[in-house]
C-alpha cells in the first residue's frame, strides 16, 4: 500500500509539473497540458480505487457496498 501511494504521488506531482511546464513550452502546449491533466486524473482515480480507502465504506448513502 505504501509503495502504491508513493508511485501514485509521483504520478500526481509529475502531472502537476507537466501542466506547469506547458505554460513555458514553446511548442505543443495543449498536448503537454492535456497529458499532465490525464496523468493527474489517473493517479487520483487509482488511489480512490485502492482497497481500504474511504470511498469503499459499507455505510454509504446509495445502499450496500459494491465489494
GROMACS .gro file of C-alpha atoms in nm:
model
   67
    1UNK     CA    1   0.000   0.000   0.000
    2UNK     CA    2   0.282   0.240   0.082
    3UNK     CA    3   0.463   0.164  -0.244
    4UNK     CA    4   0.150   0.225  -0.448
    5UNK     CA    5   0.093   0.552  -0.260
    6UNK     CA    6   0.446   0.668  -0.338
    7UNK     CA    7   0.409   0.564  -0.702
    8UNK     CA    8   0.080   0.747  -0.748
    9UNK     CA    9   0.209   1.050  -0.555
   10UNK     CA   10   0.497   1.071  -0.803
   11UNK     CA   11   0.247   1.044  -1.090
   12UNK     CA   12   0.028   1.314  -0.932
   13UNK     CA   13   0.316   1.557  -0.882
   14UNK     CA   14   0.452   1.475  -1.228
   15UNK     CA   15   0.115   1.559  -1.381
   16UNK     CA   16   0.106   1.891  -1.199
   17UNK     CA   17   0.461   1.961  -1.317
   18UNK     CA   18   0.362   1.887  -1.677
   19UNK     CA   19   0.068   2.126  -1.654
   20UNK     CA   20   0.300   2.398  -1.522
   21UNK     CA   21   0.566   2.319  -1.783
   22UNK     CA   22   0.310   2.359  -2.060
   23UNK     CA   23   0.289   2.730  -1.980
   24UNK     CA   24   0.657   2.782  -2.064
   25UNK     CA   25   0.688   2.537  -2.354
   26UNK     CA   26   0.715   2.692  -2.697
   27UNK     CA   27   0.558   2.406  -2.893
   28UNK     CA   28   0.279   2.160  -2.820
   29UNK     CA   29   0.146   2.346  -2.517
   30UNK     CA   30  -0.202   2.197  -2.541
   31UNK     CA   31  -0.076   1.840  -2.577
   32UNK     CA   32   0.160   1.875  -2.279
   33UNK     CA   33  -0.114   2.030  -2.065
   34UNK     CA   34  -0.368   1.760  -2.153
   35UNK     CA   35  -0.109   1.488  -2.084
   36UNK     CA   36  -0.043   1.640  -1.741
   37UNK     CA   37  -0.415   1.662  -1.673
   38UNK     CA   38  -0.470   1.298  -1.772
   39UNK     CA   39  -0.179   1.176  -1.558
   40UNK     CA   40  -0.312   1.371  -1.259
   41UNK     CA   41  -0.665   1.234  -1.305
   42UNK     CA   42  -0.540   0.876  -1.346
   43UNK     CA   43  -0.330   0.895  -1.031
   44UNK     CA   44  -0.628   1.022  -0.831
   45UNK     CA   45  -0.861   0.761  -0.979
   46UNK     CA   46  -0.626   0.473  -0.897
   47UNK     CA   47  -0.575   0.595  -0.540
   48UNK     CA   48  -0.952   0.620  -0.489
   49UNK     CA   49  -0.997   0.262  -0.614
   50UNK     CA   50  -0.733   0.131  -0.372
   51UNK     CA   51  -0.870  -0.123  -0.123
   52UNK     CA   52  -0.939   0.019   0.220
   53UNK     CA   53  -0.989   0.375   0.107
   54UNK     CA   54  -1.270   0.594   0.234
   55UNK     CA   55  -1.458   0.565  -0.096
   56UNK     CA   56  -1.532   0.194  -0.036
   57UNK     CA   57  -1.705   0.212   0.301
   58UNK     CA   58  -2.001  -0.010   0.380
   59UNK     CA   59  -2.215   0.263   0.534
   60UNK     CA   60  -2.282   0.480   0.229
   61UNK     CA   61  -2.591   0.664   0.113
   62UNK     CA   62  -2.652   0.466  -0.204
   63UNK     CA   63  -2.704   0.129  -0.041
   64UNK     CA   64  -2.474  -0.169   0.019
   65UNK     CA   65  -2.109  -0.160  -0.083
   66UNK     CA   66  -2.000  -0.291  -0.421
   67UNK     CA   67  -1.733  -0.532  -0.286
   0.00000   0.00000   0.00000
